[in-house]
């Protein structure tokens, strides 16, 4: 796997003569010479110019933005716990007395490292599914978010980036554990529940101060509370002439022009934005830049010219299919191969959809 030199390091040294980025049609930009000094007479580095262009010079808020869609302040105090029980179709006493309990186990990640799963006990899981269906199901996440969203998949996430000059993949560290309970409680208040009801919902949907990876409500809540973060990342992409999607903790930018400075601006801008919401990026193994002459992959699928499984995977599946057809030993069973066939059918179908 070929990796580019770390584009997140200092790039001021590149700019003996600094540049500004001038937008032209489509998903591309051109670089035009500009003065290497500011109006105050101090030297201006390339990142300084990009920060000014992208609007990163504004003062940050005193506390992290909770990451919620803009909501008008309500004059009324909000819906109470009685209304919450009625909406969920369960007795209020049950909501107030249920003790959230989880069992912990690990599963291997793709890298082989263990991933900790917090699975709710059956009664809590059933209640969380009711919350997901009756309270969260119709609420809007940002349109750039494709993970855990109805009508979306790894295919719809990948097809946004077909034919790009550069594909940049970034990964948020410990995504669910870093999505804090306080942000979840604030979200429930902003969508209309009073303090008591919001605190009750927060207790039912979080564990140990964050979203538990394994609860039915966690994926949807992780999208909802990060609406504003996604809006800011989408705005960054628009200013760079790029496309942006997020599938859970996987962030992807694709550029129409192979420009090192634009790639650096996308990475550094993303790092600054996600930090406002308590997240950090993997800066080494999971920060990947791919150009047209390389295999560009998004959520495991190749997107250079069309959405497809990687060539090595397709070859392996053909060999397995041949072994099964001729009665020879194979590394997959017929039912397992049928699952791969279903995935290939989904890729063909959804990659043609608009």
Tab-separated table of C-alpha atoms in Angstrom:
chain	number	residue	atom	x	y	z
A	1	UNK	CA	0.000	0.000	0.000
A	2	UNK	CA	1.591	3.285	-1.135
A	3	UNK	CA	1.257	6.254	1.170
A	4	UNK	CA	1.995	9.869	0.510
A	5	UNK	CA	4.256	11.967	2.735
A	6	UNK	CA	2.342	13.354	5.703
A	7	UNK	CA	0.457	16.363	4.300
A	8	UNK	CA	-0.535	17.602	7.745
A	9	UNK	CA	2.882	18.945	8.613
A	10	UNK	CA	3.962	22.526	8.196
A	11	UNK	CA	3.565	23.785	4.655
A	12	UNK	CA	4.550	27.377	5.286
A	13	UNK	CA	8.072	26.495	4.176
A	14	UNK	CA	6.672	25.689	0.733
A	15	UNK	CA	5.612	29.254	0.177
A	16	UNK	CA	8.553	31.491	-0.673
A	17	UNK	CA	5.872	33.070	-2.760
A	18	UNK	CA	2.508	32.214	-1.243
A	19	UNK	CA	-0.585	31.414	-3.275
A	20	UNK	CA	-4.264	31.923	-3.062
A	21	UNK	CA	-6.775	29.434	-4.267
A	22	UNK	CA	-9.141	30.698	-6.925
A	23	UNK	CA	-12.217	28.665	-7.647
A	24	UNK	CA	-13.148	27.750	-11.182
A	25	UNK	CA	-16.014	25.657	-12.554
A	26	UNK	CA	-16.802	22.144	-11.337
A	27	UNK	CA	-14.830	20.371	-8.609
A	28	UNK	CA	-11.490	22.012	-9.385
A	29	UNK	CA	-9.304	24.940	-8.412
A	30	UNK	CA	-6.361	26.777	-9.851
A	31	UNK	CA	-3.470	28.334	-7.980
A	32	UNK	CA	-2.613	31.961	-8.604
A	33	UNK	CA	0.430	33.898	-7.310
A	34	UNK	CA	-0.175	36.351	-4.510
A	35	UNK	CA	1.830	38.580	-2.235
A	36	UNK	CA	3.987	36.776	0.343
A	37	UNK	CA	3.311	39.433	3.009
A	38	UNK	CA	0.203	40.500	4.853
A	39	UNK	CA	-1.149	44.020	4.993
A	40	UNK	CA	0.646	44.389	8.338
A	41	UNK	CA	3.958	43.512	6.695
A	42	UNK	CA	4.456	40.071	8.270
A	43	UNK	CA	5.249	37.027	6.091
A	44	UNK	CA	2.209	35.011	5.067
A	45	UNK	CA	2.556	31.236	4.738
A	46	UNK	CA	0.453	29.101	2.446
A	47	UNK	CA	-1.584	27.714	5.340
A	48	UNK	CA	-2.250	31.286	6.531
A	49	UNK	CA	-3.645	32.080	3.075
A	50	UNK	CA	-5.775	28.936	3.055
A	51	UNK	CA	-7.038	29.611	6.602
A	52	UNK	CA	-8.117	33.087	5.529
A	53	UNK	CA	-9.774	31.775	2.378
A	54	UNK	CA	-11.620	28.987	4.195
A	55	UNK	CA	-12.722	31.146	7.110
A	56	UNK	CA	-10.626	29.516	9.848
A	57	UNK	CA	-9.416	32.855	11.247
A	58	UNK	CA	-12.642	33.503	13.085
A	59	UNK	CA	-12.476	33.143	16.846
A	60	UNK	CA	-13.688	29.781	18.093
A	61	UNK	CA	-16.513	29.603	20.604
A	62	UNK	CA	-15.580	29.470	24.275
A	63	UNK	CA	-16.965	25.955	24.590
A	64	UNK	CA	-17.259	23.207	21.978
A	65	UNK	CA	-20.246	23.451	19.708
A	66	UNK	CA	-22.653	20.643	20.724
A	67	UNK	CA	-22.956	19.635	17.093
A	68	UNK	CA	-26.673	20.086	16.664
A	69	UNK	CA	-28.823	21.521	13.887
A	70	UNK	CA	-30.012	25.071	14.412
A	71	UNK	CA	-33.129	25.033	16.558
A	72	UNK	CA	-35.238	27.981	17.648
A	73	UNK	CA	-35.458	28.574	21.382
A	74	UNK	CA	-38.745	27.292	22.782
A	75	UNK	CA	-40.838	29.467	25.020
A	76	UNK	CA	-42.505	26.420	26.575
A	77	UNK	CA	-40.526	24.187	28.974
A	78	UNK	CA	-40.658	21.136	26.709
A	79	UNK	CA	-42.370	17.766	26.809
A	80	UNK	CA	-42.178	15.933	30.125
A	81	UNK	CA	-41.539	12.356	31.224
A	82	UNK	CA	-45.249	11.525	31.180
A	83	UNK	CA	-45.446	12.466	27.520
A	84	UNK	CA	-42.271	10.478	26.903
A	85	UNK	CA	-43.816	7.353	28.447
A	86	UNK	CA	-46.939	7.861	26.364
A	87	UNK	CA	-44.892	8.257	23.170
A	88	UNK	CA	-42.958	5.066	23.904
A	89	UNK	CA	-46.044	3.137	24.959
A	90	UNK	CA	-44.658	2.026	28.338
A	91	UNK	CA	-45.550	2.927	31.954
A	92	UNK	CA	-43.683	5.914	33.386
A	93	UNK	CA	-42.711	3.873	36.434
A	94	UNK	CA	-40.977	1.365	34.186
A	95	UNK	CA	-38.926	4.087	32.504
A	96	UNK	CA	-37.881	5.558	35.822
A	97	UNK	CA	-36.931	2.279	37.503
A	98	UNK	CA	-35.263	0.287	34.720
A	99	UNK	CA	-31.581	-0.192	35.468
A	100	UNK	CA	-29.489	-0.055	32.280
A	101	UNK	CA	-27.163	-3.060	32.232
A	102	UNK	CA	-24.703	-4.148	29.563
A	103	UNK	CA	-22.519	-7.137	28.925
A	104	UNK	CA	-19.058	-6.565	27.534
A	105	UNK	CA	-17.243	-8.669	24.960
A	106	UNK	CA	-14.723	-8.115	22.178
A	107	UNK	CA	-14.668	-8.860	18.473
A	108	UNK	CA	-11.643	-8.529	16.178
A	109	UNK	CA	-11.251	-5.469	13.960
A	110	UNK	CA	-9.983	-5.782	10.371
A	111	UNK	CA	-6.515	-5.075	11.752
A	112	UNK	CA	-6.822	-7.920	14.264
A	113	UNK	CA	-6.991	-5.590	17.273
A	114	UNK	CA	-9.913	-6.171	19.665
A	115	UNK	CA	-13.039	-4.004	19.462
A	116	UNK	CA	-15.013	-3.662	22.704
A	117	UNK	CA	-18.775	-4.146	22.359
A	118	UNK	CA	-21.255	-3.099	25.039
A	119	UNK	CA	-24.435	-5.090	24.411
A	120	UNK	CA	-27.527	-4.019	26.402
A	121	UNK	CA	-29.523	-6.626	28.290
A	122	UNK	CA	-32.709	-7.777	26.579
A	123	UNK	CA	-35.163	-5.482	28.381
A	124	UNK	CA	-33.012	-2.405	27.755
A	125	UNK	CA	-32.351	-3.425	24.148
A	126	UNK	CA	-36.086	-3.681	23.491
A	127	UNK	CA	-36.668	-0.248	25.006
A	128	UNK	CA	-33.813	1.255	22.981
A	129	UNK	CA	-35.319	-0.188	19.817
A	130	UNK	CA	-38.595	1.505	20.711
A	131	UNK	CA	-36.785	4.816	21.242
A	132	UNK	CA	-35.074	4.374	17.888
A	133	UNK	CA	-38.327	3.637	16.094
A	134	UNK	CA	-40.674	6.126	17.792
A	135	UNK	CA	-38.383	9.054	18.650
A	136	UNK	CA	-35.329	9.018	16.402
A	137	UNK	CA	-36.456	7.374	13.181
A	138	UNK	CA	-37.846	10.458	11.434
A	139	UNK	CA	-35.293	13.012	12.623
A	140	UNK	CA	-32.927	14.420	10.011
A	141	UNK	CA	-29.207	13.813	9.875
A	142	UNK	CA	-26.986	15.683	7.418
A	143	UNK	CA	-27.347	14.583	3.799
A	144	UNK	CA	-23.603	13.834	3.549
A	145	UNK	CA	-23.978	11.097	6.187
A	146	UNK	CA	-24.513	7.629	4.718
A	147	UNK	CA	-23.763	5.207	7.558
A	148	UNK	CA	-26.783	3.701	9.398
A	149	UNK	CA	-29.173	5.761	7.285
A	150	UNK	CA	-32.223	4.390	5.479
A	151	UNK	CA	-31.676	4.205	1.717
A	152	UNK	CA	-27.883	4.366	2.062
A	153	UNK	CA	-25.105	1.792	2.092
A	154	UNK	CA	-21.376	1.459	1.489
A	155	UNK	CA	-22.238	1.702	-2.216
A	156	UNK	CA	-24.088	5.030	-2.020
A	157	UNK	CA	-21.262	6.335	0.158
A	158	UNK	CA	-18.636	5.284	-2.398
A	159	UNK	CA	-20.338	6.397	-5.604
A	160	UNK	CA	-20.136	10.071	-4.593
A	161	UNK	CA	-16.371	9.854	-5.133
A	162	UNK	CA	-16.216	8.124	-8.541
A	163	UNK	CA	-13.632	9.530	-10.946
A	164	UNK	CA	-11.936	11.946	-8.545
A	165	UNK	CA	-8.372	13.099	-9.070
A	166	UNK	CA	-7.580	12.566	-5.370
A	167	UNK	CA	-9.437	10.586	-2.700
A	168	UNK	CA	-8.592	11.329	0.945
A	169	UNK	CA	-9.758	8.934	3.637
A	170	UNK	CA	-9.645	9.886	7.318
A	171	UNK	CA	-10.763	7.996	10.416
A	172	UNK	CA	-12.083	9.303	13.742
A	173	UNK	CA	-10.492	7.701	16.789
A	174	UNK	CA	-12.831	5.853	19.181
A	175	UNK	CA	-15.907	7.354	17.555
A	176	UNK	CA	-18.671	6.029	19.829
A	177	UNK	CA	-16.787	6.338	23.160
A	178	UNK	CA	-15.833	9.921	22.211
A	179	UNK	CA	-19.439	10.942	21.530
A	180	UNK	CA	-20.219	12.149	25.034
A	181	UNK	CA	-23.436	11.745	26.995
A	182	UNK	CA	-23.699	15.491	27.629
A	183	UNK	CA	-24.059	16.118	23.901
A	184	UNK	CA	-26.772	13.459	23.696
A	185	UNK	CA	-28.697	15.059	26.565
A	186	UNK	CA	-28.362	18.485	24.953
A	187	UNK	CA	-29.712	17.087	21.695
A	188	UNK	CA	-32.815	15.690	23.404
A	189	UNK	CA	-33.420	19.091	25.040
A	190	UNK	CA	-33.101	20.905	21.727
A	191	UNK	CA	-35.625	18.658	19.977
A	192	UNK	CA	-38.242	19.490	22.585
A	193	UNK	CA	-37.878	17.418	25.780
A	194	UNK	CA	-37.612	19.151	29.133
A	195	UNK	CA	-34.588	18.687	31.388
A	196	UNK	CA	-36.041	15.733	33.284
A	197	UNK	CA	-37.134	13.853	30.155
A	198	UNK	CA	-33.848	14.609	28.370
A	199	UNK	CA	-31.878	13.322	31.369
A	200	UNK	CA	-33.976	10.146	31.398
A	201	UNK	CA	-33.411	9.562	27.685
A	202	UNK	CA	-29.709	10.215	28.112
A	203	UNK	CA	-29.556	7.623	30.919
A	204	UNK	CA	-31.314	5.064	28.728
A	205	UNK	CA	-29.139	5.660	25.635
A	206	UNK	CA	-25.644	6.196	27.075
A	207	UNK	CA	-23.274	4.241	29.293
A	208	UNK	CA	-20.162	5.343	31.127
A	209	UNK	CA	-20.528	8.908	29.875
A	210	UNK	CA	-20.719	8.144	26.145
A	211	UNK	CA	-22.541	6.218	23.436
A	212	UNK	CA	-22.121	2.449	23.925
A	213	UNK	CA	-20.973	0.626	20.821
A	214	UNK	CA	-23.543	-2.156	20.614
A	215	UNK	CA	-26.719	-0.296	21.603
A	216	UNK	CA	-29.410	-0.045	18.869
A	217	UNK	CA	-29.712	3.725	19.410
A	218	UNK	CA	-26.002	4.595	19.220
A	219	UNK	CA	-25.484	4.655	15.416
A	220	UNK	CA	-28.496	6.905	14.799
A	221	UNK	CA	-27.678	9.220	17.692
A	222	UNK	CA	-24.074	9.537	16.504
A	223	UNK	CA	-25.409	10.939	13.230
A	224	UNK	CA	-28.011	13.216	14.782
A	225	UNK	CA	-25.797	14.908	17.384
A	226	UNK	CA	-23.085	15.514	14.758
A	227	UNK	CA	-25.351	17.355	12.314
A	228	UNK	CA	-23.504	20.634	12.668
A	229	UNK	CA	-20.076	19.001	12.456
A	230	UNK	CA	-21.117	17.388	9.174
A	231	UNK	CA	-22.498	20.702	7.923
A	232	UNK	CA	-19.162	22.397	8.614
A	233	UNK	CA	-17.192	19.605	6.940
A	234	UNK	CA	-19.502	19.776	3.909
A	235	UNK	CA	-18.959	23.551	3.767
A	236	UNK	CA	-15.194	23.001	3.899
A	237	UNK	CA	-15.489	20.554	1.002
A	238	UNK	CA	-17.562	23.033	-1.007
A	239	UNK	CA	-14.928	25.736	-0.546
A	240	UNK	CA	-12.255	23.327	-1.762
A	241	UNK	CA	-14.338	22.171	-4.723
A	242	UNK	CA	-14.479	18.689	-3.164
A	243	UNK	CA	-17.089	16.075	-2.310
A	244	UNK	CA	-17.573	14.959	1.310
A	245	UNK	CA	-19.239	11.945	2.923
A	246	UNK	CA	-19.096	10.315	6.350
A	247	UNK	CA	-19.881	6.664	7.021
A	248	UNK	CA	-19.761	6.281	10.838
A	249	UNK	CA	-16.136	7.108	11.720
A	250	UNK	CA	-14.892	7.033	8.090
A	251	UNK	CA	-14.538	10.501	6.549
A	252	UNK	CA	-13.901	10.853	2.819
A	253	UNK	CA	-13.021	13.894	0.719
A	254	UNK	CA	-12.502	13.677	-3.036
A	255	UNK	CA	-10.893	16.420	-5.106
A	256	UNK	CA	-11.343	17.109	-8.800
A	257	UNK	CA	-7.795	18.440	-9.090
A	258	UNK	CA	-4.556	16.801	-7.955
A	259	UNK	CA	-3.224	19.613	-5.807
A	260	UNK	CA	-1.107	18.994	-2.732
A	261	UNK	CA	-2.146	22.254	-1.073
A	262	UNK	CA	-5.838	21.496	-1.414
A	263	UNK	CA	-5.301	18.033	0.078
A	264	UNK	CA	-3.405	19.566	2.990
A	265	UNK	CA	-6.187	22.122	3.516
A	266	UNK	CA	-8.811	19.362	3.568
A	267	UNK	CA	-6.904	17.359	6.175
A	268	UNK	CA	-5.953	20.263	8.400
A	269	UNK	CA	-9.423	21.786	8.122
A	270	UNK	CA	-11.052	18.466	9.042
A	271	UNK	CA	-8.710	18.051	11.995
A	272	UNK	CA	-9.633	21.521	13.296
A	273	UNK	CA	-13.380	21.051	12.832
A	274	UNK	CA	-13.699	17.606	14.453
A	275	UNK	CA	-11.616	18.825	17.407
A	276	UNK	CA	-14.416	21.293	18.220
A	277	UNK	CA	-16.660	18.272	18.884
A	278	UNK	CA	-14.161	16.300	20.940
A	279	UNK	CA	-12.826	14.024	18.172
A	280	UNK	CA	-9.316	13.368	16.909
A	281	UNK	CA	-8.101	11.858	13.638
A	282	UNK	CA	-5.834	8.869	13.143
A	283	UNK	CA	-2.754	10.554	11.720
A	284	UNK	CA	-0.790	7.561	10.426
A	285	UNK	CA	-2.125	4.221	9.237
A	286	UNK	CA	-5.722	5.367	8.675
A	287	UNK	CA	-4.929	8.627	6.881
A	288	UNK	CA	-4.768	7.581	3.230
A	289	UNK	CA	-4.436	9.615	0.032
A	290	UNK	CA	-4.972	7.972	-3.353
A	291	UNK	CA	-4.535	9.446	-6.819
A	292	UNK	CA	-5.909	8.318	-10.185
A	293	UNK	CA	-3.001	5.969	-10.929
A	294	UNK	CA	-3.616	4.177	-7.618
A	295	UNK	CA	-6.506	2.029	-6.407
A	296	UNK	CA	-8.893	4.553	-4.835
A	297	UNK	CA	-11.057	2.844	-2.226
A	298	UNK	CA	-13.984	4.197	-0.231
A	299	UNK	CA	-15.691	1.998	2.390
A	300	UNK	CA	-13.853	-0.984	0.928
A	301	UNK	CA	-14.954	-0.401	-2.688
A	302	UNK	CA	-12.898	0.811	-5.652
A	303	UNK	CA	-14.104	4.113	-7.148
A	304	UNK	CA	-11.537	4.987	-9.842
A	305	UNK	CA	-14.002	4.632	-12.742
A	306	UNK	CA	-17.023	2.907	-11.200
A	307	UNK	CA	-17.994	1.336	-7.886
A	308	UNK	CA	-16.649	-2.216	-7.714
A	309	UNK	CA	-15.089	-4.757	-5.412
A	310	UNK	CA	-11.277	-4.706	-5.458
A	311	UNK	CA	-9.788	-6.756	-8.294
A	312	UNK	CA	-8.103	-9.174	-5.882
A	313	UNK	CA	-11.468	-9.905	-4.243
A	314	UNK	CA	-13.190	-10.482	-7.582
A	315	UNK	CA	-10.449	-12.911	-8.653
A	316	UNK	CA	-10.690	-14.797	-5.369
A	317	UNK	CA	-14.464	-15.138	-5.699
A	318	UNK	CA	-14.138	-16.452	-9.272
A	319	UNK	CA	-11.651	-19.080	-8.093
A	320	UNK	CA	-13.937	-20.135	-5.218
A	321	UNK	CA	-16.929	-20.325	-7.554
A	322	UNK	CA	-14.941	-22.556	-9.928
A	323	UNK	CA	-13.908	-24.861	-7.060
A	324	UNK	CA	-17.502	-25.231	-5.875
A	325	UNK	CA	-18.758	-25.868	-9.418
A	326	UNK	CA	-16.173	-28.610	-9.993
A	327	UNK	CA	-16.525	-30.230	-6.575
A	328	UNK	CA	-13.087	-29.206	-5.333
A	329	UNK	CA	-12.359	-27.898	-1.804
A	330	UNK	CA	-13.060	-24.173	-1.392
A	331	UNK	CA	-12.417	-21.603	1.307
A	332	UNK	CA	-16.089	-20.523	1.326
A	333	UNK	CA	-19.280	-22.548	1.531
A	334	UNK	CA	-22.014	-22.187	-1.066
A	335	UNK	CA	-24.127	-20.108	1.334
A	336	UNK	CA	-21.179	-17.800	2.086
A	337	UNK	CA	-20.543	-17.332	-1.624
A	338	UNK	CA	-24.233	-16.513	-2.073
A	339	UNK	CA	-23.726	-13.647	0.387
A	340	UNK	CA	-20.903	-12.277	-1.754
A	341	UNK	CA	-23.077	-12.659	-4.847
A	342	UNK	CA	-25.776	-10.602	-3.126
A	343	UNK	CA	-23.208	-7.902	-2.344
A	344	UNK	CA	-22.060	-7.789	-5.975
A	345	UNK	CA	-25.699	-7.488	-7.077
A	346	UNK	CA	-26.227	-4.605	-4.631
A	347	UNK	CA	-23.126	-2.860	-5.979
A	348	UNK	CA	-24.333	-3.178	-9.568
A	349	UNK	CA	-27.837	-1.983	-8.690
A	350	UNK	CA	-27.035	0.902	-6.366
A	351	UNK	CA	-24.073	2.222	-8.330
A	352	UNK	CA	-26.456	2.915	-11.249
A	353	UNK	CA	-28.935	4.792	-9.027
A	354	UNK	CA	-28.917	8.524	-8.726
